[in-house]
Amino acid sequence: RSSSADQDPRWRWRTIETDHFRVHYYEGLERIARRIATIAEHAHEDLSEELGWEPRRITHLVVFDNTDYAQGITYVGAQNRIELWVVAPDSESTLEDFEDWLTLLVTHEYTHLVHIDQARGLPVLINAIFGQVYHPMQFTPTWLTEGYAVHEESTQTTGGRVRSSMFDMYLRMAVLEDE
């Protein structure tokens, strides 16, 4: 993961605005940022319908290409934000089964956001009074939150860990070794 300390102060940041997203990127990543904006709008349409929830606020997507590993992270709170490191995973990763890495990455991370952002009833009142401070779905067990995102990355794209031969091998070995 990157942090503000890892960011080059010479980076010149730009933003692409769509109906549901603000895609922030530094110069040199415009082509990738435009693809991510398109992918994100498709993911919004599909996942909002699938999960029965549409985030009420703009989601900020921050695009990085300053590491050698594939990663994304989602924050739900005062500002919905997803950070995306766009380098594709290597062939020994459980993420190795994908036709389009960016589609898989955005789908996985946006699933987290739509899932965790859901609030109805009393949480809506609390958030109206105090700001976006309470999201009941943030207390969902990690195995369920990640499992749901893995399920969606695998059903909404042509790849994903459900189809991954590497992931399948790990599961087979765990069963054979009674783990």
PDB file of C-alpha atoms in Angstrom:
ATOM      1  CA  ARG A   1       0.000   0.000   0.000  1.00  0.00           C
ATOM      2  CA  SER A   2       1.093   3.509  -0.676  1.00  0.00           C
ATOM      3  CA  SER A   3       0.955   6.317   1.822  1.00  0.00           C
ATOM      4  CA  SER A   4       1.307  10.052   1.491  1.00  0.00           C
ATOM      5  CA  ALA A   5       4.994   9.606   2.381  1.00  0.00           C
ATOM      6  CA  ASP A   6       5.404   7.399  -0.724  1.00  0.00           C
ATOM      7  CA  GLN A   7       3.916   9.977  -3.092  1.00  0.00           C
ATOM      8  CA  ASP A   8       6.209  11.985  -5.278  1.00  0.00           C
ATOM      9  CA  PRO A   9       5.662  15.712  -4.620  1.00  0.00           C
ATOM     10  CA  ARG A  10       6.214  16.340  -8.330  1.00  0.00           C
ATOM     11  CA  TRP A  11       3.066  14.434  -9.263  1.00  0.00           C
ATOM     12  CA  ARG A  12       0.497  16.690 -10.853  1.00  0.00           C
ATOM     13  CA  TRP A  13      -2.946  15.409  -9.967  1.00  0.00           C
ATOM     14  CA  ARG A  14      -5.960  15.500 -12.271  1.00  0.00           C
ATOM     15  CA  THR A  15      -9.599  14.450 -11.835  1.00  0.00           C
ATOM     16  CA  ILE A  16     -12.150  12.894 -14.170  1.00  0.00           C
ATOM     17  CA  GLU A  17     -15.778  13.397 -13.111  1.00  0.00           C
ATOM     18  CA  THR A  18     -18.589  10.983 -13.965  1.00  0.00           C
ATOM     19  CA  ASP A  19     -22.138  10.684 -12.625  1.00  0.00           C
ATOM     20  CA  HIS A  20     -21.093   8.573  -9.614  1.00  0.00           C
ATOM     21  CA  PHE A  21     -17.300   8.895  -9.385  1.00  0.00           C
ATOM     22  CA  ARG A  22     -14.378  11.261  -9.204  1.00  0.00           C
ATOM     23  CA  VAL A  23     -11.287   9.509 -10.553  1.00  0.00           C
ATOM     24  CA  HIS A  24      -8.103  11.136  -9.235  1.00  0.00           C
ATOM     25  CA  TYR A  25      -4.836  10.313 -10.996  1.00  0.00           C
ATOM     26  CA  TYR A  26      -1.450  11.854 -11.576  1.00  0.00           C
ATOM     27  CA  GLU A  27      -0.106  12.830 -14.978  1.00  0.00           C
ATOM     28  CA  GLY A  28       0.860   9.847 -17.068  1.00  0.00           C
ATOM     29  CA  LEU A  29      -2.115   7.724 -15.953  1.00  0.00           C
ATOM     30  CA  GLU A  30      -4.869   9.470 -17.909  1.00  0.00           C
ATOM     31  CA  ARG A  31      -5.572   6.553 -20.268  1.00  0.00           C
ATOM     32  CA  ILE A  32      -5.882   4.124 -17.343  1.00  0.00           C
ATOM     33  CA  ALA A  33      -7.965   6.624 -15.334  1.00  0.00           C
ATOM     34  CA  ARG A  34     -10.412   7.017 -18.231  1.00  0.00           C
ATOM     35  CA  ARG A  35     -10.783   3.228 -18.486  1.00  0.00           C
ATOM     36  CA  ILE A  36     -11.331   3.018 -14.734  1.00  0.00           C
ATOM     37  CA  ALA A  37     -14.033   5.711 -14.939  1.00  0.00           C
ATOM     38  CA  THR A  38     -15.891   3.708 -17.589  1.00  0.00           C
ATOM     39  CA  ILE A  39     -15.452   0.413 -15.708  1.00  0.00           C
ATOM     40  CA  ALA A  40     -16.623   2.027 -12.459  1.00  0.00           C
ATOM     41  CA  GLU A  41     -19.839   3.350 -14.017  1.00  0.00           C
ATOM     42  CA  HIS A  42     -20.622  -0.148 -15.362  1.00  0.00           C
ATOM     43  CA  ALA A  43     -19.806  -1.663 -11.951  1.00  0.00           C
ATOM     44  CA  HIS A  44     -22.073   0.902 -10.277  1.00  0.00           C
ATOM     45  CA  GLU A  45     -24.970  -0.057 -12.521  1.00  0.00           C
ATOM     46  CA  ASP A  46     -24.480  -3.813 -12.083  1.00  0.00           C
ATOM     47  CA  LEU A  47     -23.618  -3.911  -8.375  1.00  0.00           C
ATOM     48  CA  SER A  48     -26.253  -1.389  -7.259  1.00  0.00           C
ATOM     49  CA  GLU A  49     -28.872  -3.592  -8.875  1.00  0.00           C
ATOM     50  CA  GLU A  50     -27.318  -6.830  -7.576  1.00  0.00           C
ATOM     51  CA  LEU A  51     -26.961  -5.598  -3.975  1.00  0.00           C
ATOM     52  CA  GLY A  52     -30.164  -3.519  -3.945  1.00  0.00           C
ATOM     53  CA  TRP A  53     -28.322  -0.409  -2.774  1.00  0.00           C
ATOM     54  CA  GLU A  54     -26.984   2.711  -4.466  1.00  0.00           C
ATOM     55  CA  PRO A  55     -24.455   4.817  -2.556  1.00  0.00           C
ATOM     56  CA  ARG A  56     -25.891   8.289  -1.979  1.00  0.00           C
ATOM     57  CA  ARG A  57     -22.541  10.054  -2.263  1.00  0.00           C
ATOM     58  CA  ILE A  58     -19.891  10.358  -4.951  1.00  0.00           C
ATOM     59  CA  THR A  59     -17.149   7.737  -4.719  1.00  0.00           C
ATOM     60  CA  HIS A  60     -13.568   8.947  -5.095  1.00  0.00           C
ATOM     61  CA  LEU A  61     -11.234   6.557  -6.943  1.00  0.00           C
ATOM     62  CA  VAL A  62      -7.548   7.328  -6.435  1.00  0.00           C
ATOM     63  CA  VAL A  63      -5.279   5.706  -9.043  1.00  0.00           C
ATOM     64  CA  PHE A  64      -1.651   4.816  -8.290  1.00  0.00           C
ATOM     65  CA  ASP A  65       1.038   3.062 -10.300  1.00  0.00           C
ATOM     66  CA  ASN A  66       3.996   3.330  -7.939  1.00  0.00           C
ATOM     67  CA  THR A  67       4.301  -0.224  -6.605  1.00  0.00           C
ATOM     68  CA  ASP A  68       5.084  -3.680  -7.918  1.00  0.00           C
ATOM     69  CA  TYR A  69       2.051  -5.395  -6.419  1.00  0.00           C
ATOM     70  CA  ALA A  70      -1.649  -5.516  -7.164  1.00  0.00           C
ATOM     71  CA  GLN A  71      -3.815  -3.954  -4.494  1.00  0.00           C
ATOM     72  CA  GLY A  72      -6.947  -1.982  -3.756  1.00  0.00           C
ATOM     73  CA  ILE A  73      -8.459  -0.667  -0.543  1.00  0.00           C
ATOM     74  CA  THR A  74     -11.880   0.766   0.223  1.00  0.00           C
ATOM     75  CA  TYR A  75     -12.827   3.391   2.801  1.00  0.00           C
ATOM     76  CA  VAL A  76     -16.460   4.118   3.675  1.00  0.00           C
ATOM     77  CA  GLY A  77     -17.029   7.170   5.840  1.00  0.00           C
ATOM     78  CA  ALA A  78     -17.172  10.928   5.519  1.00  0.00           C
ATOM     79  CA  GLN A  79     -15.886  10.397   1.975  1.00  0.00           C
ATOM     80  CA  ASN A  80     -16.336   7.169   0.039  1.00  0.00           C
ATOM     81  CA  ARG A  81     -12.863   6.438  -1.332  1.00  0.00           C
ATOM     82  CA  ILE A  82     -11.240   3.547  -3.142  1.00  0.00           C
ATOM     83  CA  GLU A  83      -7.486   3.481  -3.710  1.00  0.00           C
ATOM     84  CA  LEU A  84      -6.356   1.387  -6.676  1.00  0.00           C
ATOM     85  CA  TRP A  85      -2.801   0.254  -7.472  1.00  0.00           C
ATOM     86  CA  VAL A  86      -3.160  -0.671 -11.097  1.00  0.00           C
ATOM     87  CA  VAL A  87      -0.226  -3.023 -11.668  1.00  0.00           C
ATOM     88  CA  ALA A  88      -1.544  -6.482 -12.580  1.00  0.00           C
ATOM     89  CA  PRO A  89      -0.833  -9.414 -10.243  1.00  0.00           C
ATOM     90  CA  ASP A  90       1.951 -11.830 -11.037  1.00  0.00           C
ATOM     91  CA  SER A  91       1.329 -15.386 -12.202  1.00  0.00           C
ATOM     92  CA  GLU A  92       1.858 -16.845  -8.704  1.00  0.00           C
ATOM     93  CA  SER A  93      -0.910 -14.774  -7.114  1.00  0.00           C
ATOM     94  CA  THR A  94      -4.392 -16.082  -6.281  1.00  0.00           C
ATOM     95  CA  LEU A  95      -5.529 -13.061  -8.301  1.00  0.00           C
ATOM     96  CA  GLU A  96      -3.923 -14.491 -11.448  1.00  0.00           C
ATOM     97  CA  ASP A  97      -7.200 -15.481 -13.145  1.00  0.00           C
ATOM     98  CA  PHE A  98      -8.525 -12.431 -14.992  1.00  0.00           C
ATOM     99  CA  GLU A  99      -9.259 -11.305 -18.511  1.00  0.00           C
ATOM    100  CA  ASP A 100      -9.164  -7.613 -17.569  1.00  0.00           C
ATOM    101  CA  TRP A 101      -7.331  -6.797 -14.330  1.00  0.00           C
ATOM    102  CA  LEU A 102      -8.827  -3.325 -13.951  1.00  0.00           C
ATOM    103  CA  THR A 103     -12.397  -4.640 -14.271  1.00  0.00           C
ATOM    104  CA  LEU A 104     -11.736  -7.295 -11.649  1.00  0.00           C
ATOM    105  CA  LEU A 105     -10.058  -4.793  -9.288  1.00  0.00           C
ATOM    106  CA  VAL A 106     -12.758  -2.122  -9.567  1.00  0.00           C
ATOM    107  CA  THR A 107     -15.552  -4.699  -9.256  1.00  0.00           C
ATOM    108  CA  HIS A 108     -14.021  -6.227  -6.119  1.00  0.00           C
ATOM    109  CA  GLU A 109     -13.401  -2.900  -4.376  1.00  0.00           C
ATOM    110  CA  TYR A 110     -16.702  -1.316  -5.393  1.00  0.00           C
ATOM    111  CA  THR A 111     -18.519  -4.397  -4.057  1.00  0.00           C
ATOM    112  CA  HIS A 112     -16.961  -3.610  -0.675  1.00  0.00           C
ATOM    113  CA  LEU A 113     -18.150  -0.011  -0.906  1.00  0.00           C
ATOM    114  CA  VAL A 114     -21.746  -0.783  -1.914  1.00  0.00           C
ATOM    115  CA  HIS A 115     -21.955  -3.534   0.722  1.00  0.00           C
ATOM    116  CA  ILE A 116     -20.543  -1.487   3.614  1.00  0.00           C
ATOM    117  CA  ASP A 117     -22.270   1.784   2.634  1.00  0.00           C
ATOM    118  CA  GLN A 118     -25.730   0.302   3.190  1.00  0.00           C
ATOM    119  CA  ALA A 119     -27.643   1.972   6.005  1.00  0.00           C
ATOM    120  CA  ARG A 120     -31.363   1.966   6.715  1.00  0.00           C
ATOM    121  CA  GLY A 121     -33.542   3.060   9.600  1.00  0.00           C
ATOM    122  CA  LEU A 122     -31.828   4.502  12.693  1.00  0.00           C
ATOM    123  CA  PRO A 123     -28.319   4.609  11.120  1.00  0.00           C
ATOM    124  CA  VAL A 124     -29.701   6.961   8.443  1.00  0.00           C
ATOM    125  CA  LEU A 125     -30.923   9.328  11.181  1.00  0.00           C
ATOM    126  CA  ILE A 126     -27.615   9.091  13.064  1.00  0.00           C
ATOM    127  CA  ASN A 127     -25.681   9.862   9.866  1.00  0.00           C
ATOM    128  CA  ALA A 128     -28.010  12.770   9.029  1.00  0.00           C
ATOM    129  CA  ILE A 129     -27.279  14.347  12.416  1.00  0.00           C
ATOM    130  CA  PHE A 130     -23.589  13.533  12.915  1.00  0.00           C
ATOM    131  CA  GLY A 131     -22.316  13.009   9.377  1.00  0.00           C
ATOM    132  CA  GLN A 132     -21.365   9.678   7.812  1.00  0.00           C
ATOM    133  CA  VAL A 133     -20.167   8.044  11.034  1.00  0.00           C
ATOM    134  CA  TYR A 134     -22.180   4.846  11.344  1.00  0.00           C
ATOM    135  CA  HIS A 135     -22.383   2.059   8.785  1.00  0.00           C
ATOM    136  CA  PRO A 136     -23.750  -1.131  10.364  1.00  0.00           C
ATOM    137  CA  MET A 137     -22.326  -3.295   7.573  1.00  0.00           C
ATOM    138  CA  GLN A 138     -18.780  -2.309   8.622  1.00  0.00           C
ATOM    139  CA  PHE A 139     -19.223  -4.845  11.430  1.00  0.00           C
ATOM    140  CA  THR A 140     -19.774  -7.721   8.999  1.00  0.00           C
ATOM    141  CA  PRO A 141     -17.127 -10.411   9.616  1.00  0.00           C
ATOM    142  CA  THR A 142     -14.111 -10.061   7.316  1.00  0.00           C
ATOM    143  CA  TRP A 143     -14.609 -13.536   5.836  1.00  0.00           C
ATOM    144  CA  LEU A 144     -18.115 -12.516   4.724  1.00  0.00           C
ATOM    145  CA  THR A 145     -17.101  -9.069   3.422  1.00  0.00           C
ATOM    146  CA  GLU A 146     -14.185 -10.501   1.436  1.00  0.00           C
ATOM    147  CA  GLY A 147     -16.153 -13.568   0.399  1.00  0.00           C
ATOM    148  CA  TYR A 148     -18.919 -11.445  -1.030  1.00  0.00           C
ATOM    149  CA  ALA A 149     -16.445  -9.303  -2.994  1.00  0.00           C
ATOM    150  CA  VAL A 150     -14.712 -12.451  -4.316  1.00  0.00           C
ATOM    151  CA  HIS A 151     -18.107 -13.846  -5.325  1.00  0.00           C
ATOM    152  CA  GLU A 152     -18.997 -10.641  -7.203  1.00  0.00           C
ATOM    153  CA  GLU A 153     -15.563 -10.327  -8.876  1.00  0.00           C
ATOM    154  CA  SER A 154     -16.118 -13.860 -10.154  1.00  0.00           C
ATOM    155  CA  THR A 155     -19.743 -13.453 -11.306  1.00  0.00           C
ATOM    156  CA  GLN A 156     -19.459  -9.917 -12.710  1.00  0.00           C
ATOM    157  CA  THR A 157     -16.248 -10.611 -14.671  1.00  0.00           C
ATOM    158  CA  THR A 158     -14.805 -13.487 -16.697  1.00  0.00           C
ATOM    159  CA  GLY A 159     -12.134 -14.212 -14.058  1.00  0.00           C
ATOM    160  CA  GLY A 160     -11.921 -14.018 -10.293  1.00  0.00           C
ATOM    161  CA  ARG A 161     -10.750 -16.215  -7.477  1.00  0.00           C
ATOM    162  CA  VAL A 162     -13.732 -18.573  -7.743  1.00  0.00           C
ATOM    163  CA  ARG A 163     -12.313 -19.555 -11.153  1.00  0.00           C
ATOM    164  CA  SER A 164      -8.641 -19.365 -10.126  1.00  0.00           C
ATOM    165  CA  SER A 165      -6.676 -22.581 -10.576  1.00  0.00           C
ATOM    166  CA  MET A 166      -4.177 -21.342  -7.960  1.00  0.00           C
ATOM    167  CA  PHE A 167      -6.943 -20.711  -5.405  1.00  0.00           C
ATOM    168  CA  ASP A 168      -8.488 -24.068  -6.284  1.00  0.00           C
ATOM    169  CA  MET A 169      -5.135 -25.761  -5.634  1.00  0.00           C
ATOM    170  CA  TYR A 170      -4.866 -24.088  -2.201  1.00  0.00           C
ATOM    171  CA  LEU A 171      -8.339 -25.336  -1.268  1.00  0.00           C
ATOM    172  CA  ARG A 172      -7.603 -28.868  -2.542  1.00  0.00           C
ATOM    173  CA  MET A 173      -4.398 -29.045  -0.513  1.00  0.00           C
ATOM    174  CA  ALA A 174      -6.151 -27.772   2.627  1.00  0.00           C
ATOM    175  CA  VAL A 175      -8.801 -30.496   2.276  1.00  0.00           C
ATOM    176  CA  LEU A 176      -6.204 -33.212   1.612  1.00  0.00           C
ATOM    177  CA  GLU A 177      -4.248 -32.104   4.694  1.00  0.00           C
ATOM    178  CA  ASP A 178      -7.376 -31.886   6.910  1.00  0.00           C
ATOM    179  CA  GLU A 179      -6.964 -28.137   7.433  1.00  0.00           C
TER     180      GLU A 179
END
